[in-house]
Amino acid sequence: MRKRWMAMLAVTLSVVTLFTACGTKSTGGSDSADGEEVFRVGMECTYAPFNWTQLDSSNGGVAIDGVSEFAGGYDVEIAKKIADGLGKKLVIVKTDWDGLLPALTSGKIDAIIAGMSPIAERKEVIDFTDNYYKSNLVMVVKKGSAYENATSIKDFSGAKVTAQLGTFHYNVIDQIEGVKKETAMDNFPSMRVALESGIIDGYVSERPEGVSASSANENFVMVEFTDGFVTSDDDTAIAVGVKKGSDLTTKINEILSGISEEDRTSIMDNAIKNQPAAN
């Protein structure tokens, strides 16, 4: 009888322990790992120099959750500073671009730090912090092509141009009269391959990616415009995405305010220098 009662007690305690453990798990993706709170950040890891995938932890790379790869880049360095300021461990969750907003709203991640612009359509779904970078739009073309010395978007009339799916980069192509707007592509590596092979004549990106592309491939040239695309401040700014009403907004803004413009420039310069050639 005693053995049976002890067995029942053990089962009861196991059930209580299980439910207690489930009850203490944080919501919104901020799980505790070995007693340490985590800050789960979503990014593509394919948008150098903002974020990329690498094979080791060199140059400050951070392990990507669930795989044996690491993430590096400007976004990763900013994410580190934010995680440190929050007193949490940084966890990078590699996520396709079109899956970032769903991952955030469902609680799979706590924030999006992925070179994302705080445009109006996104603000309807999520909140954004203050900007942590601002850039201009450029076109990446092949060296020696008819577009290498372009100075105006008008020079791309008749050109086959594309940009990343789900970004305002793709929308601004409509400002080029007579352009051949090609199907949007999922990521920048795909666009670089398409440009190299002649499928497209150019793709729209932000200046850091253009510098990255031309540095990684000697056959690419970044075109900066004197007569360029019409954009808003939000279009060319980059901010951290968080859930609607999240108290992280204020906390992250406080951390970002402590990063000087000089530091931000230095971080970007190092990201461009350290990017893997494949990105």
PDB file of C-alpha atoms in Angstrom, residues 53-212:
ATOM      1  CA  THR A  53      25.315  33.849 -42.973  1.00  0.00           C
ATOM      2  CA  GLN A  54      28.833  32.586 -42.209  1.00  0.00           C
ATOM      3  CA  LEU A  55      30.346  29.290 -41.095  1.00  0.00           C
ATOM      4  CA  ASP A  56      31.988  30.374 -37.843  1.00  0.00           C
ATOM      5  CA  SER A  57      31.978  33.054 -35.152  1.00  0.00           C
ATOM      6  CA  SER A  58      34.734  35.157 -36.729  1.00  0.00           C
ATOM      7  CA  ASN A  59      34.359  38.945 -36.656  1.00  0.00           C
ATOM      8  CA  GLY A  60      31.736  38.725 -33.950  1.00  0.00           C
ATOM      9  CA  GLY A  61      29.404  36.238 -35.630  1.00  0.00           C
ATOM     10  CA  VAL A  62      26.457  34.996 -33.537  1.00  0.00           C
ATOM     11  CA  ALA A  63      25.120  31.436 -33.707  1.00  0.00           C
ATOM     12  CA  ILE A  64      21.874  31.080 -35.664  1.00  0.00           C
ATOM     13  CA  ASP A  65      19.183  29.269 -33.725  1.00  0.00           C
ATOM     14  CA  GLY A  66      18.688  25.637 -34.715  1.00  0.00           C
ATOM     15  CA  VAL A  67      21.529  25.335 -37.234  1.00  0.00           C
ATOM     16  CA  SER A  68      25.322  25.122 -37.236  1.00  0.00           C
ATOM     17  CA  GLU A  69      25.779  28.474 -38.990  1.00  0.00           C
ATOM     18  CA  PHE A  70      26.420  31.984 -37.704  1.00  0.00           C
ATOM     19  CA  ALA A  71      25.079  35.440 -38.534  1.00  0.00           C
ATOM     20  CA  GLY A  72      27.157  38.565 -38.999  1.00  0.00           C
ATOM     21  CA  GLY A  73      26.692  42.112 -40.210  1.00  0.00           C
ATOM     22  CA  TYR A  74      25.496  45.552 -39.189  1.00  0.00           C
ATOM     23  CA  ASP A  75      22.126  44.328 -37.921  1.00  0.00           C
ATOM     24  CA  VAL A  76      23.825  41.684 -35.793  1.00  0.00           C
ATOM     25  CA  GLU A  77      26.085  44.272 -34.158  1.00  0.00           C
ATOM     26  CA  ILE A  78      23.122  46.540 -33.420  1.00  0.00           C
ATOM     27  CA  ALA A  79      21.186  43.537 -32.057  1.00  0.00           C
ATOM     28  CA  LYS A  80      24.104  42.760 -29.742  1.00  0.00           C
ATOM     29  CA  LYS A  81      24.050  46.256 -28.284  1.00  0.00           C
ATOM     30  CA  ILE A  82      20.300  46.088 -27.767  1.00  0.00           C
ATOM     31  CA  ALA A  83      20.461  42.654 -26.130  1.00  0.00           C
ATOM     32  CA  ASP A  84      23.247  43.851 -23.817  1.00  0.00           C
ATOM     33  CA  GLY A  85      21.197  46.909 -22.899  1.00  0.00           C
ATOM     34  CA  LEU A  86      18.199  44.714 -22.117  1.00  0.00           C
ATOM     35  CA  GLY A  87      20.353  42.352 -20.083  1.00  0.00           C
ATOM     36  CA  LYS A  88      19.392  39.385 -22.252  1.00  0.00           C
ATOM     37  CA  LYS A  89      21.145  36.772 -24.372  1.00  0.00           C
ATOM     38  CA  LEU A  90      20.901  37.411 -28.117  1.00  0.00           C
ATOM     39  CA  VAL A  91      19.381  34.623 -30.216  1.00  0.00           C
ATOM     40  CA  ILE A  92      19.319  35.021 -34.007  1.00  0.00           C
ATOM     41  CA  VAL A  93      16.370  33.386 -35.780  1.00  0.00           C
ATOM     42  CA  LYS A  94      17.007  33.086 -39.518  1.00  0.00           C
ATOM     43  CA  THR A  95      13.717  33.946 -41.255  1.00  0.00           C
ATOM     44  CA  ASP A  96      12.708  34.580 -44.875  1.00  0.00           C
ATOM     45  CA  TRP A  97      11.842  38.219 -45.558  1.00  0.00           C
ATOM     46  CA  ASP A  98       8.129  37.621 -46.074  1.00  0.00           C
ATOM     47  CA  GLY A  99       8.003  35.561 -42.884  1.00  0.00           C
ATOM     48  CA  LEU A 100       9.417  38.243 -40.582  1.00  0.00           C
ATOM     49  CA  LEU A 101       6.168  40.051 -39.768  1.00  0.00           C
ATOM     50  CA  PRO A 102       4.218  36.815 -39.139  1.00  0.00           C
ATOM     51  CA  ALA A 103       7.071  35.545 -36.936  1.00  0.00           C
ATOM     52  CA  LEU A 104       6.916  38.729 -34.860  1.00  0.00           C
ATOM     53  CA  THR A 105       3.142  38.924 -34.507  1.00  0.00           C
ATOM     54  CA  SER A 106       2.930  35.215 -33.595  1.00  0.00           C
ATOM     55  CA  GLY A 107       5.588  35.569 -30.884  1.00  0.00           C
ATOM     56  CA  LYS A 108       8.229  33.408 -32.549  1.00  0.00           C
ATOM     57  CA  ILE A 109      10.617  36.360 -32.322  1.00  0.00           C
ATOM     58  CA  ASP A 110      10.768  39.453 -30.098  1.00  0.00           C
ATOM     59  CA  ALA A 111      12.038  41.906 -32.697  1.00  0.00           C
ATOM     60  CA  ILE A 112      12.902  42.349 -36.356  1.00  0.00           C
ATOM     61  CA  ILE A 113      16.374  43.797 -36.948  1.00  0.00           C
ATOM     62  CA  ALA A 114      16.777  43.170 -40.653  1.00  0.00           C
ATOM     63  CA  GLY A 115      17.352  46.389 -42.580  1.00  0.00           C
ATOM     64  CA  MET A 116      13.575  46.965 -42.503  1.00  0.00           C
ATOM     65  CA  SER A 117      12.086  50.375 -43.318  1.00  0.00           C
ATOM     66  CA  PRO A 118       9.207  51.649 -41.144  1.00  0.00           C
ATOM     67  CA  ILE A 119       6.816  52.281 -44.036  1.00  0.00           C
ATOM     68  CA  ALA A 120       3.134  53.023 -43.455  1.00  0.00           C
ATOM     69  CA  GLU A 121       1.870  49.583 -44.495  1.00  0.00           C
ATOM     70  CA  ARG A 122       4.082  47.874 -41.931  1.00  0.00           C
ATOM     71  CA  LYS A 123       3.165  50.369 -39.220  1.00  0.00           C
ATOM     72  CA  GLU A 124      -0.415  49.163 -39.505  1.00  0.00           C
ATOM     73  CA  VAL A 125       0.721  45.710 -38.359  1.00  0.00           C
ATOM     74  CA  ILE A 126       3.680  46.323 -36.026  1.00  0.00           C
ATOM     75  CA  ASP A 127       5.428  49.160 -34.167  1.00  0.00           C
ATOM     76  CA  PHE A 128       8.865  50.554 -34.943  1.00  0.00           C
ATOM     77  CA  THR A 129      11.563  52.111 -32.813  1.00  0.00           C
ATOM     78  CA  ASP A 130      13.562  55.190 -33.716  1.00  0.00           C
ATOM     79  CA  ASN A 131      15.761  54.753 -36.785  1.00  0.00           C
ATOM     80  CA  TYR A 132      19.125  53.045 -36.416  1.00  0.00           C
ATOM     81  CA  TYR A 133      20.305  53.704 -39.978  1.00  0.00           C
ATOM     82  CA  LYS A 134      19.397  55.860 -42.972  1.00  0.00           C
ATOM     83  CA  SER A 135      20.509  55.367 -46.540  1.00  0.00           C
ATOM     84  CA  ASN A 136      19.831  56.251 -50.185  1.00  0.00           C
ATOM     85  CA  LEU A 137      18.637  54.095 -53.053  1.00  0.00           C
ATOM     86  CA  VAL A 138      21.098  53.033 -55.750  1.00  0.00           C
ATOM     87  CA  MET A 139      21.158  50.692 -58.734  1.00  0.00           C
ATOM     88  CA  VAL A 140      23.601  47.794 -59.059  1.00  0.00           C
ATOM     89  CA  VAL A 141      24.641  47.041 -62.658  1.00  0.00           C
ATOM     90  CA  LYS A 142      27.381  45.161 -64.507  1.00  0.00           C
ATOM     91  CA  LYS A 143      30.684  46.833 -65.188  1.00  0.00           C
ATOM     92  CA  GLY A 144      31.014  47.726 -68.864  1.00  0.00           C
ATOM     93  CA  SER A 145      27.260  47.751 -69.443  1.00  0.00           C
ATOM     94  CA  ALA A 146      25.333  50.598 -71.038  1.00  0.00           C
ATOM     95  CA  TYR A 147      24.164  51.637 -67.580  1.00  0.00           C
ATOM     96  CA  GLU A 148      27.513  51.847 -65.785  1.00  0.00           C
ATOM     97  CA  ASN A 149      27.749  55.633 -66.129  1.00  0.00           C
ATOM     98  CA  ALA A 150      24.082  56.422 -65.534  1.00  0.00           C
ATOM     99  CA  THR A 151      23.327  59.488 -63.409  1.00  0.00           C
ATOM    100  CA  SER A 152      19.523  59.567 -63.614  1.00  0.00           C
ATOM    101  CA  ILE A 153      16.825  56.956 -63.250  1.00  0.00           C
ATOM    102  CA  LYS A 154      15.720  58.112 -66.721  1.00  0.00           C
ATOM    103  CA  ASP A 155      18.855  56.445 -68.080  1.00  0.00           C
ATOM    104  CA  PHE A 156      17.252  53.081 -67.261  1.00  0.00           C
ATOM    105  CA  SER A 157      14.419  53.451 -69.743  1.00  0.00           C
ATOM    106  CA  GLY A 158      14.256  50.118 -71.576  1.00  0.00           C
ATOM    107  CA  ALA A 159      16.401  48.367 -68.974  1.00  0.00           C
ATOM    108  CA  LYS A 160      15.376  45.116 -67.274  1.00  0.00           C
ATOM    109  CA  VAL A 161      15.213  46.039 -63.600  1.00  0.00           C
ATOM    110  CA  THR A 162      14.038  44.245 -60.477  1.00  0.00           C
ATOM    111  CA  ALA A 163      14.230  44.458 -56.673  1.00  0.00           C
ATOM    112  CA  GLN A 164      13.429  42.370 -53.625  1.00  0.00           C
ATOM    113  CA  LEU A 165       9.924  41.021 -53.178  1.00  0.00           C
ATOM    114  CA  GLY A 166       7.864  42.795 -50.523  1.00  0.00           C
ATOM    115  CA  THR A 167      10.010  45.946 -50.378  1.00  0.00           C
ATOM    116  CA  PHE A 168       9.488  49.539 -51.459  1.00  0.00           C
ATOM    117  CA  HIS A 169      12.584  49.070 -53.631  1.00  0.00           C
ATOM    118  CA  TYR A 170      10.377  47.169 -56.050  1.00  0.00           C
ATOM    119  CA  ASN A 171       7.632  49.809 -56.012  1.00  0.00           C
ATOM    120  CA  VAL A 172       9.934  52.708 -56.960  1.00  0.00           C
ATOM    121  CA  ILE A 173      10.880  50.983 -60.214  1.00  0.00           C
ATOM    122  CA  ASP A 174       7.544  52.312 -61.529  1.00  0.00           C
ATOM    123  CA  GLN A 175       9.097  55.813 -61.427  1.00  0.00           C
ATOM    124  CA  ILE A 176      11.358  54.863 -64.364  1.00  0.00           C
ATOM    125  CA  GLU A 177       9.529  55.668 -67.595  1.00  0.00           C
ATOM    126  CA  GLY A 178       9.831  52.880 -70.177  1.00  0.00           C
ATOM    127  CA  VAL A 179      11.526  50.430 -67.797  1.00  0.00           C
ATOM    128  CA  LYS A 180      11.080  46.678 -68.193  1.00  0.00           C
ATOM    129  CA  LYS A 181      10.054  45.783 -64.645  1.00  0.00           C
ATOM    130  CA  GLU A 182      11.034  42.187 -64.045  1.00  0.00           C
ATOM    131  CA  THR A 183       9.512  39.823 -61.475  1.00  0.00           C
ATOM    132  CA  ALA A 184      10.575  40.630 -57.916  1.00  0.00           C
ATOM    133  CA  MET A 185      13.082  38.238 -56.354  1.00  0.00           C
ATOM    134  CA  ASP A 186      13.207  36.707 -52.889  1.00  0.00           C
ATOM    135  CA  ASN A 187      16.661  37.875 -51.846  1.00  0.00           C
ATOM    136  CA  PHE A 188      19.801  39.722 -52.883  1.00  0.00           C
ATOM    137  CA  PRO A 189      21.969  36.681 -53.657  1.00  0.00           C
ATOM    138  CA  SER A 190      19.359  35.703 -56.253  1.00  0.00           C
ATOM    139  CA  MET A 191      19.453  39.171 -57.785  1.00  0.00           C
ATOM    140  CA  ARG A 192      23.245  39.126 -57.959  1.00  0.00           C
ATOM    141  CA  VAL A 193      23.136  35.812 -59.805  1.00  0.00           C
ATOM    142  CA  ALA A 194      20.496  37.184 -62.202  1.00  0.00           C
ATOM    143  CA  LEU A 195      22.629  40.269 -62.864  1.00  0.00           C
ATOM    144  CA  GLU A 196      25.781  38.225 -63.439  1.00  0.00           C
ATOM    145  CA  SER A 197      23.980  35.988 -65.921  1.00  0.00           C
ATOM    146  CA  GLY A 198      22.343  38.858 -67.829  1.00  0.00           C
ATOM    147  CA  ILE A 199      18.759  38.023 -66.877  1.00  0.00           C
ATOM    148  CA  ILE A 200      18.453  41.589 -65.569  1.00  0.00           C
ATOM    149  CA  ASP A 201      20.323  44.824 -66.306  1.00  0.00           C
ATOM    150  CA  GLY A 202      20.177  46.096 -62.755  1.00  0.00           C
ATOM    151  CA  TYR A 203      18.510  45.872 -59.375  1.00  0.00           C
ATOM    152  CA  VAL A 204      17.507  48.510 -56.830  1.00  0.00           C
ATOM    153  CA  SER A 205      19.041  48.414 -53.371  1.00  0.00           C
ATOM    154  CA  GLU A 206      20.178  50.661 -50.563  1.00  0.00           C
ATOM    155  CA  ARG A 207      23.665  52.128 -50.718  1.00  0.00           C
ATOM    156  CA  PRO A 208      25.322  49.770 -48.165  1.00  0.00           C
ATOM    157  CA  GLU A 209      24.177  46.724 -50.153  1.00  0.00           C
ATOM    158  CA  GLY A 210      25.393  48.396 -53.346  1.00  0.00           C
ATOM    159  CA  VAL A 211      28.805  48.964 -51.799  1.00  0.00           C
ATOM    160  CA  SER A 212      28.743  45.368 -50.589  1.00  0.00           C
TER     161      SER A 212
END
